[in-house]
């Protein structure tokens, strides 16, 4: 299995440009002053379906059609934004879709997936959802778009960082959250393809640390049970064999506690005046930890992965007040 190349990101960018949004890049002068560095945020909450996942789903279907492989039916499995992304992209290209989701998935994401016209099948666990989609994908004319472990999905996700670096120029480091590793792998390929000296650094919840353990042990580790984290975009049970090959090329990787994640979810919401999913805040804490070790002023990019957050999660995010303690290194 060959590694995905920078040229694949460029192809994906051309392929999806007519369909997806070019999302904005934000910065905060007060945060820059507090931390002493230049920090930029790629706001994927402004993407179609409110998350970066639209890029990978759209690229995969467009690539299939481009290669005369348009399926009769599309299936997918997801606990979060990928479900909406596939439903949206399938509708865009006129293909019926069925999405398998665990019952504990965000209610607003289940509802949104249905609203895009997909059939939603709820399963009692993520493992069962994964097994069901694998089974039905063997039927003739059915194509399975996995949430991260697919070359075209990863290539599509990488266009977010490609766009941002085209806009702001070279940076010292790029930070992105890690669930199954699709966004992080794509970010790595894009950043290194544009600026070879750029560091690319990942982050995941300590309570869902399968990627961290996998990198530590140099083999894919699978979680034994549903992760207990508010970062529903990072609740995958394991990374994939494709993403793992790329994740091993990262410059650093951090485990983030729930409290650290909630701290930055509140502060980024407050400072940037944006809707922030807890998963999006993982990269900011990783950036803080990395910047604390630097001896000179740095310019960094943080990917804010999405803005889909339901009432239940919102209440938990704001249960404690973290805004009384200003950000610092």
Coordinates of N, CA and C in Angstrom, one line a residue, residues 7-201:
X7 N 0.3 15.4 -4.6 CA -0.5 15.5 -5.9 C -1.9 15.1 -5.7
X8 N -2.1 14.1 -4.8 CA -3.5 13.7 -4.6 C -4.3 14.8 -3.9
X9 N -3.7 15.6 -3.1 CA -4.4 16.7 -2.4 C -4.8 17.7 -3.5
X10 N -3.8 18.0 -4.4 CA -4.1 19.0 -5.5 C -5.2 18.5 -6.4
X11 N -5.2 17.2 -6.7 CA -6.3 16.7 -7.5 C -7.7 16.8 -6.8
X12 N -7.7 16.5 -5.5 CA -8.9 16.6 -4.7 C -9.4 18.0 -4.7
X13 N -8.5 19.0 -4.5 CA -8.9 20.4 -4.5 C -9.6 20.8 -5.8
X14 N -9.1 20.4 -6.9 CA -9.7 20.7 -8.2 C -11.1 20.0 -8.3
X15 N -11.2 18.8 -7.8 CA -12.4 18.0 -7.9 C -13.5 18.5 -7.1
X16 N -13.2 19.0 -5.9 CA -14.3 19.4 -5.0 C -14.6 20.9 -5.0
X17 N -13.8 21.7 -5.6 CA -14.0 23.2 -5.6 C -15.3 23.6 -6.0
X18 N -16.0 23.0 -7.0 CA -17.3 23.5 -7.4 C -18.4 23.2 -6.3
X19 N -18.1 22.3 -5.4 CA -19.2 21.9 -4.5 C -19.0 22.3 -3.0
X20 N -17.8 22.5 -2.5 CA -17.6 22.8 -1.1 C -17.2 24.3 -0.9
X21 N -17.2 24.7 0.3 CA -16.9 26.1 0.7 C -15.4 26.2 0.9
X22 N -14.8 27.4 0.5 CA -13.5 27.7 0.9 C -13.6 28.4 2.3
X23 N -13.3 27.7 3.3 CA -13.6 28.2 4.7 C -12.6 29.3 5.1
X24 N -13.1 30.2 6.0 CA -12.2 31.3 6.4 C -11.1 30.9 7.4
X25 N -10.1 31.8 7.5 CA -9.0 31.7 8.5 C -9.2 32.8 9.4
X26 N -9.1 32.5 10.7 CA -9.3 33.6 11.8 C -8.1 33.6 12.6
X27 N -7.9 34.8 13.3 CA -6.9 34.9 14.4 C -7.4 35.9 15.4
X28 N -6.8 35.8 16.6 CA -7.2 36.7 17.7 C -6.0 37.5 18.2
X29 N -6.0 38.8 18.1 CA -4.9 39.6 18.6 C -4.7 39.4 20.1
X30 N -5.8 39.3 20.8 CA -5.6 39.2 22.3 C -5.0 37.8 22.7
X31 N -5.4 36.8 22.0 CA -4.8 35.4 22.2 C -3.3 35.5 21.8
X32 N -3.0 36.1 20.7 CA -1.6 36.2 20.3 C -0.8 36.9 21.3
X33 N -1.4 38.0 21.9 CA -0.6 38.8 22.9 C -0.4 37.9 24.2
X34 N -1.5 37.2 24.6 CA -1.4 36.4 25.8 C -0.4 35.3 25.7
X35 N -0.3 34.7 24.5 CA 0.6 33.5 24.3 C 1.9 33.9 23.7
X36 N 2.0 35.1 23.1 CA 3.3 35.5 22.5 C 3.6 34.9 21.2
X37 N 2.6 34.4 20.5 CA 2.9 33.7 19.2 C 1.8 34.1 18.2
X38 N 2.0 33.9 16.9 CA 1.0 34.1 15.9 C 0.2 32.8 15.6
X39 N -1.1 32.8 16.0 CA -1.9 31.6 15.9 C -3.1 31.9 14.9
X40 N -3.2 31.0 13.9 CA -4.3 31.1 13.0 C -5.2 29.9 13.1
X41 N -6.5 30.1 12.8 CA -7.5 29.0 12.9 C -8.2 28.8 11.6
X42 N -8.2 27.6 11.0 CA -9.0 27.3 9.9 C -10.3 26.8 10.3
X43 N -11.4 27.6 10.0 CA -12.7 27.4 10.6 C -13.6 26.5 9.8
X44 N -13.4 25.2 10.0 CA -14.2 24.2 9.1 C -15.7 24.1 9.6
X45 N -16.0 24.8 10.6 CA -17.5 24.9 11.0 C -18.3 25.6 9.9
X46 N -17.6 26.4 9.0 CA -18.2 27.1 7.9 C -18.3 26.2 6.6
X47 N -17.8 25.0 6.7 CA -17.9 24.1 5.6 C -19.3 23.5 5.4
X48 N -19.6 23.0 4.3 CA -20.9 22.3 4.1 C -21.1 21.3 5.2
X49 N -22.2 21.1 5.8 CA -22.6 20.2 6.9 C -21.9 20.6 8.2
X50 N -21.2 21.7 8.2 CA -20.6 22.3 9.4 C -19.3 21.6 9.9
X51 N -18.6 20.9 9.0 CA -17.4 20.2 9.3 C -16.6 19.8 8.1
X52 N -15.3 19.6 8.4 CA -14.3 19.2 7.3 C -14.7 18.0 6.5
X53 N -15.5 17.1 7.1 CA -15.8 15.8 6.5 C -16.5 15.9 5.2
X54 N -17.1 17.0 4.9 CA -17.7 17.2 3.5 C -16.7 17.1 2.4
X55 N -15.5 17.5 2.7 CA -14.4 17.5 1.7 C -14.1 16.0 1.3
X56 N -13.9 15.1 2.2 CA -13.5 13.8 1.9 C -14.6 13.0 1.3
X57 N -15.9 13.2 1.7 CA -17.0 12.5 1.1 C -17.2 12.9 -0.3
X58 N -17.2 14.2 -0.5 CA -17.4 14.8 -1.8 C -16.3 14.4 -2.8
X59 N -15.1 14.4 -2.3 CA -14.0 14.0 -3.2 C -14.1 12.5 -3.6
X60 N -14.5 11.7 -2.7 CA -14.6 10.2 -3.0 C -15.6 9.9 -4.0
X61 N -16.8 10.5 -3.9 CA -17.9 10.3 -4.9 C -17.5 10.9 -6.2
X62 N -16.9 12.1 -6.2 CA -16.5 12.8 -7.5 C -15.5 11.9 -8.2
X63 N -14.6 11.4 -7.4 CA -13.5 10.5 -8.0 C -14.1 9.3 -8.6
X64 N -15.1 8.7 -7.9 CA -15.7 7.5 -8.5 C -16.4 7.8 -9.8
X65 N -17.1 8.9 -9.8 CA -17.8 9.3 -11.1 C -16.8 9.6 -12.2
X66 N -15.7 10.3 -11.8 CA -14.6 10.6 -12.7 C -14.0 9.4 -13.4
X67 N -14.0 8.3 -12.6 CA -13.4 7.1 -13.1 C -14.5 6.1 -13.6
X68 N -15.7 6.6 -13.9 CA -16.8 5.8 -14.5 C -17.2 4.6 -13.5
X69 N -17.1 4.9 -12.2 CA -17.5 3.9 -11.2 C -18.6 4.4 -10.3
X70 N -19.5 5.2 -10.9 CA -20.6 5.7 -10.1 C -21.5 4.6 -9.5
X71 N -21.6 4.5 -8.2 CA -22.3 3.4 -7.5 C -23.8 3.6 -7.6
X72 N -24.6 2.5 -7.4 CA -26.0 2.6 -7.3 C -26.5 3.0 -5.9
X73 N -25.7 2.7 -5.0 CA -26.0 3.0 -3.6 C -24.7 3.2 -2.8
X74 N -24.8 4.2 -1.8 CA -23.6 4.4 -1.0 C -24.0 4.2 0.4
X75 N -23.0 3.5 1.2 CA -23.2 3.3 2.6 C -22.0 3.8 3.3
X76 N -22.3 4.1 4.6 CA -21.2 4.6 5.5 C -21.5 4.3 6.9
X77 N -20.5 4.4 7.7 CA -20.6 4.2 9.2 C -19.9 5.3 9.9
X78 N -20.6 5.9 10.9 CA -20.0 7.0 11.6 C -20.8 7.3 12.9
X79 N -20.0 7.9 13.9 CA -20.7 8.3 15.1 C -20.8 9.9 15.1
X80 N -20.4 10.5 14.0 CA -20.4 11.9 14.0 C -20.6 12.6 12.6
X81 N -19.7 13.5 12.3 CA -19.9 14.4 11.1 C -19.8 13.6 9.8
X82 N -19.1 12.5 9.7 CA -19.0 11.8 8.4 C -20.3 11.3 7.9
X83 N -21.2 11.0 8.9 CA -22.6 10.5 8.5 C -23.3 11.6 7.7
X84 N -23.2 12.9 8.2 CA -23.9 14.0 7.5 C -23.2 14.3 6.2
X85 N -21.8 14.2 6.2 CA -21.1 14.5 5.0 C -21.4 13.5 3.8
X86 N -21.5 12.2 4.1 CA -21.8 11.3 3.1 C -23.3 11.5 2.6
X87 N -24.2 11.7 3.5 CA -25.6 12.0 3.2 C -25.7 13.2 2.3
X88 N -25.0 14.2 2.6 CA -25.0 15.5 1.8 C -24.4 15.2 0.4
X89 N -23.2 14.6 0.4 CA -22.5 14.4 -0.9 C -23.3 13.4 -1.8
X90 N -23.8 12.4 -1.2 CA -24.6 11.4 -2.0 C -25.8 12.1 -2.7
X91 N -26.5 13.0 -1.9 CA -27.6 13.7 -2.4 C -27.2 14.7 -3.5
X92 N -26.0 15.3 -3.3 CA -25.5 16.2 -4.3 C -25.3 15.5 -5.7
X93 N -24.9 14.3 -5.6 CA -24.6 13.5 -6.9 C -25.7 12.6 -7.3
X94 N -26.8 12.7 -6.6 CA -28.0 11.9 -6.9 C -27.9 10.4 -6.7
X95 N -27.3 10.0 -5.6 CA -27.1 8.6 -5.3 C -27.8 8.3 -3.9
X96 N -28.6 7.3 -3.8 CA -29.2 7.0 -2.5 C -28.1 6.6 -1.5
X97 N -28.4 6.9 -0.2 CA -27.4 6.5 0.8 C -28.0 6.0 2.0
X98 N -27.3 5.0 2.7 CA -27.7 4.5 4.0 C -26.5 4.6 4.9
X99 N -26.8 5.2 6.1 CA -25.8 5.4 7.1 C -26.0 4.6 8.3
X100 N -25.0 3.9 8.8 CA -25.1 3.1 10.0 C -24.4 3.9 11.2
X101 N -25.2 4.2 12.2 CA -24.7 5.0 13.3 C -25.0 4.3 14.6
X102 N -24.1 4.5 15.6 CA -24.4 3.9 17.0 C -25.5 4.8 17.6
X103 N -26.3 4.2 18.5 CA -27.4 4.9 19.2 C -26.9 6.1 20.0
X104 N -25.6 6.0 20.5 CA -25.1 7.1 21.3 C -24.6 8.3 20.5
X105 N -24.7 8.2 19.2 CA -24.2 9.4 18.4 C -25.0 10.6 18.7
X106 N -24.4 11.7 18.5 CA -25.1 13.0 18.7 C -26.5 13.1 18.1
X107 N -27.5 13.4 18.8 CA -28.9 13.5 18.3 C -29.0 14.5 17.1
X108 N -28.3 15.6 17.2 CA -28.4 16.6 16.2 C -27.7 16.1 14.9
X109 N -26.7 15.2 15.0 CA -26.0 14.7 13.9 C -26.9 13.6 13.2
X110 N -27.6 12.8 14.0 CA -28.5 11.8 13.5 C -29.6 12.5 12.7
X111 N -30.2 13.6 13.3 CA -31.3 14.3 12.7 C -30.8 15.0 11.4
X112 N -29.6 15.5 11.4 CA -29.1 16.2 10.2 C -28.8 15.2 9.1
X113 N -28.3 14.0 9.5 CA -28.1 13.0 8.4 C -29.4 12.6 7.7
X114 N -30.4 12.5 8.5 CA -31.8 12.2 7.9 C -32.2 13.3 7.0
X115 N -32.0 14.5 7.5 CA -32.5 15.7 6.7 C -31.8 15.8 5.4
X116 N -30.6 15.3 5.2 CA -30.0 15.3 3.9 C -30.5 14.2 3.0
X117 N -31.4 13.4 3.5 CA -32.1 12.4 2.6 C -31.6 11.0 2.7
X118 N -30.7 10.8 3.6 CA -30.1 9.4 3.8 C -31.0 8.6 4.7
X119 N -31.0 7.3 4.5 CA -31.6 6.4 5.5 C -30.6 6.1 6.6
X120 N -31.1 6.3 7.9 CA -30.2 6.1 9.0 C -30.6 4.8 9.7
X121 N -29.6 3.9 9.9 CA -29.8 2.7 10.7 C -29.1 2.8 12.0
X122 N -29.8 2.8 13.1 CA -29.1 3.0 14.4 C -28.8 1.6 15.0
X123 N -27.5 1.5 15.5 CA -27.0 0.2 16.0 C -26.6 0.4 17.5
X124 N -26.7 -0.7 18.2 CA -26.4 -0.5 19.7 C -25.0 -0.2 20.0
X125 N -24.1 -0.4 19.1 CA -22.7 -0.1 19.4 C -22.0 0.3 18.1
X126 N -20.8 0.9 18.2 CA -20.0 1.3 17.0 C -19.5 0.0 16.3
X127 N -19.2 -1.0 17.1 CA -18.7 -2.2 16.5 C -19.8 -2.9 15.6
X128 N -21.0 -2.8 16.1 CA -22.1 -3.4 15.3 C -22.4 -2.6 14.0
X129 N -22.3 -1.3 14.2 CA -22.5 -0.4 13.0 C -21.4 -0.7 11.9
X130 N -20.2 -0.9 12.4 CA -19.0 -1.2 11.5 C -19.3 -2.6 10.8
X131 N -19.7 -3.5 11.6 CA -20.0 -4.9 11.0 C -21.1 -4.9 10.0
X132 N -22.2 -4.1 10.3 CA -23.3 -4.1 9.4 C -22.9 -3.4 8.1
X133 N -22.2 -2.3 8.1 CA -21.8 -1.6 6.9 C -20.9 -2.5 6.0
X134 N -20.0 -3.2 6.7 CA -19.1 -4.1 6.0 C -19.8 -5.2 5.3
X135 N -20.9 -5.7 5.9 CA -21.7 -6.7 5.3 C -22.4 -6.3 4.1
X136 N -23.1 -5.2 4.2 CA -24.0 -4.7 3.1 C -23.1 -4.2 1.9
X137 N -21.9 -3.7 2.2 CA -21.0 -3.2 1.2 C -20.6 -4.2 0.1
X138 N -20.8 -5.5 0.5 CA -20.4 -6.6 -0.4 C -21.5 -6.8 -1.5
X139 N -22.7 -6.2 -1.4 CA -23.7 -6.3 -2.4 C -23.3 -5.6 -3.6
X140 N -23.8 -6.1 -4.8 CA -23.5 -5.5 -6.1 C -24.0 -4.0 -6.2
X141 N -23.2 -3.1 -6.7 CA -23.6 -1.8 -6.9 C -23.5 -0.9 -5.6
X142 N -23.1 -1.5 -4.5 CA -23.0 -0.7 -3.2 C -21.6 -0.3 -3.0
X143 N -21.3 1.0 -2.6 CA -20.0 1.4 -2.4 C -19.9 2.0 -0.9
X144 N -18.9 1.5 -0.2 CA -18.8 1.9 1.2 C -17.7 3.1 1.3
X145 N -18.1 4.2 1.8 CA -17.2 5.3 2.1 C -16.9 5.3 3.6
X146 N -15.7 4.8 4.0 CA -15.4 4.7 5.4 C -15.1 6.1 5.9
X147 N -15.1 6.4 7.2 CA -15.0 7.7 7.7 C -13.5 8.3 7.6
X148 N -12.5 7.4 7.5 CA -11.2 7.9 7.4 C -10.2 7.0 6.7
X149 N -10.4 5.7 6.7 CA -9.4 4.8 6.1 C -9.6 4.6 4.6
X150 N -9.4 5.7 3.8 CA -9.6 5.6 2.4 C -8.8 6.7 1.7
X151 N -8.1 6.4 0.7 CA -7.2 7.3 0.0 C -7.9 8.6 -0.4
X152 N -9.1 8.5 -1.0 CA -9.7 9.7 -1.5 C -10.4 10.5 -0.4
X153 N -10.8 9.8 0.7 CA -11.3 10.5 1.9 C -10.2 11.4 2.5
X154 N -9.0 10.8 2.7 CA -7.9 11.5 3.3 C -7.4 12.6 2.4
X155 N -7.4 12.4 1.1 CA -7.0 13.5 0.1 C -7.9 14.6 0.2
X156 N -9.2 14.4 0.3 CA -10.2 15.4 0.4 C -10.0 16.2 1.7
X157 N -9.8 15.5 2.8 CA -9.6 16.2 4.1 C -8.4 17.1 4.1
X158 N -7.4 16.7 3.3 CA -6.1 17.5 3.3 C -6.3 18.9 2.6
X159 N -7.4 19.0 1.9 CA -7.5 20.3 1.2 C -7.8 21.5 2.1
X160 N -8.2 21.2 3.4 CA -8.5 22.2 4.3 C -7.2 23.0 4.7
X161 N -6.1 22.2 5.0 CA -4.8 22.8 5.3 C -4.2 23.4 4.1
X162 N -4.4 22.7 3.0 CA -3.8 23.3 1.7 C -4.4 24.7 1.5
X163 N -5.7 24.8 1.6 CA -6.3 26.2 1.4 C -5.8 27.2 2.4
X164 N -5.7 26.8 3.7 CA -5.2 27.7 4.7 C -3.8 28.2 4.5
X165 N -2.9 27.3 4.1 CA -1.5 27.7 3.9 C -1.3 28.5 2.6
X166 N -2.2 28.2 1.6 CA -2.2 29.1 0.4 C -2.5 30.5 0.8
X167 N -3.4 30.7 1.8 CA -3.8 32.0 2.2 C -2.8 32.7 3.1
X168 N -2.3 32.0 4.1 CA -1.5 32.6 5.2 C 0.0 32.4 5.0
X169 N 0.4 31.5 4.0 CA 1.8 31.3 3.8 C 2.4 30.3 4.8
X170 N 3.7 30.2 4.8 CA 4.4 29.2 5.5 C 4.2 29.4 7.0
X171 N 4.1 28.3 7.7 CA 3.9 28.3 9.2 C 5.0 27.4 9.8
X172 N 5.2 27.5 11.1 CA 6.2 26.6 11.8 C 5.5 25.3 12.1
X173 N 4.2 25.3 12.4 CA 3.6 24.0 12.8 C 2.1 24.1 12.4
X174 N 1.5 22.9 12.2 CA 0.1 22.7 11.9 C -0.4 21.7 13.0
X175 N -1.6 22.0 13.6 CA -2.2 21.2 14.6 C -3.6 20.8 14.2
X176 N -3.9 19.5 14.3 CA -5.2 19.0 14.0 C -5.6 17.9 15.0
X177 N -6.9 17.7 15.2 CA -7.4 16.6 16.1 C -7.3 15.3 15.4
X178 N -7.3 14.2 16.2 CA -7.2 12.9 15.6 C -8.4 12.0 16.1
X179 N -9.2 11.5 15.2 CA -10.2 10.5 15.5 C -9.6 9.2 14.9
X180 N -10.0 9.0 13.7 CA -9.5 7.8 12.9 C -8.2 8.2 12.2
X181 N -7.9 9.5 12.1 CA -6.7 10.0 11.5 C -6.8 10.5 10.1
X182 N -8.0 10.6 9.5 CA -8.1 11.1 8.2 C -7.8 12.5 8.0
X183 N -8.3 13.4 8.8 CA -8.0 14.8 8.8 C -6.5 15.0 9.1
X184 N -6.0 14.4 10.1 CA -4.6 14.6 10.5 C -3.6 14.1 9.4
X185 N -3.9 12.9 8.8 CA -3.1 12.4 7.7 C -3.1 13.4 6.5
X186 N -4.3 13.8 6.2 CA -4.4 14.8 5.1 C -3.7 16.1 5.3
X187 N -3.8 16.5 6.6 CA -3.1 17.8 7.0 C -1.6 17.6 6.9
X188 N -1.1 16.4 7.3 CA 0.3 16.1 7.2 C 0.8 16.2 5.8
X189 N 0.1 15.5 4.9 CA 0.5 15.4 3.5 C 0.5 16.8 2.9
X190 N -0.6 17.6 3.1 CA -0.7 18.9 2.6 C 0.4 19.9 3.1
X191 N 0.6 19.9 4.4 CA 1.6 20.8 5.0 C 3.0 20.5 4.6
X192 N 3.4 19.2 4.6 CA 4.7 18.8 4.3 C 5.0 19.0 2.7
X193 N 3.9 18.8 2.0 CA 4.0 19.0 0.5 C 4.2 20.4 0.1
X194 N 3.7 21.4 0.9 CA 3.9 22.8 0.6 C 5.2 23.3 1.3
X195 N 5.4 22.9 2.5 CA 6.6 23.5 3.3 C 7.2 22.3 4.0
X196 N 8.3 21.8 3.5 CA 8.9 20.6 4.0 C 9.3 20.7 5.5
X197 N 9.7 21.9 5.9 CA 10.1 22.1 7.3 C 9.0 22.3 8.3
X198 N 7.8 22.3 7.8 CA 6.7 22.6 8.7 C 6.4 21.4 9.6
X199 N 6.3 21.6 10.9 CA 5.9 20.5 11.9 C 4.4 20.2 11.8
X200 N 4.1 19.0 11.9 CA 2.6 18.6 11.9 C 2.4 17.8 13.2
X201 N 1.4 18.2 14.0 CA 1.3 17.7 15.3 C -0.2 17.3 15.5

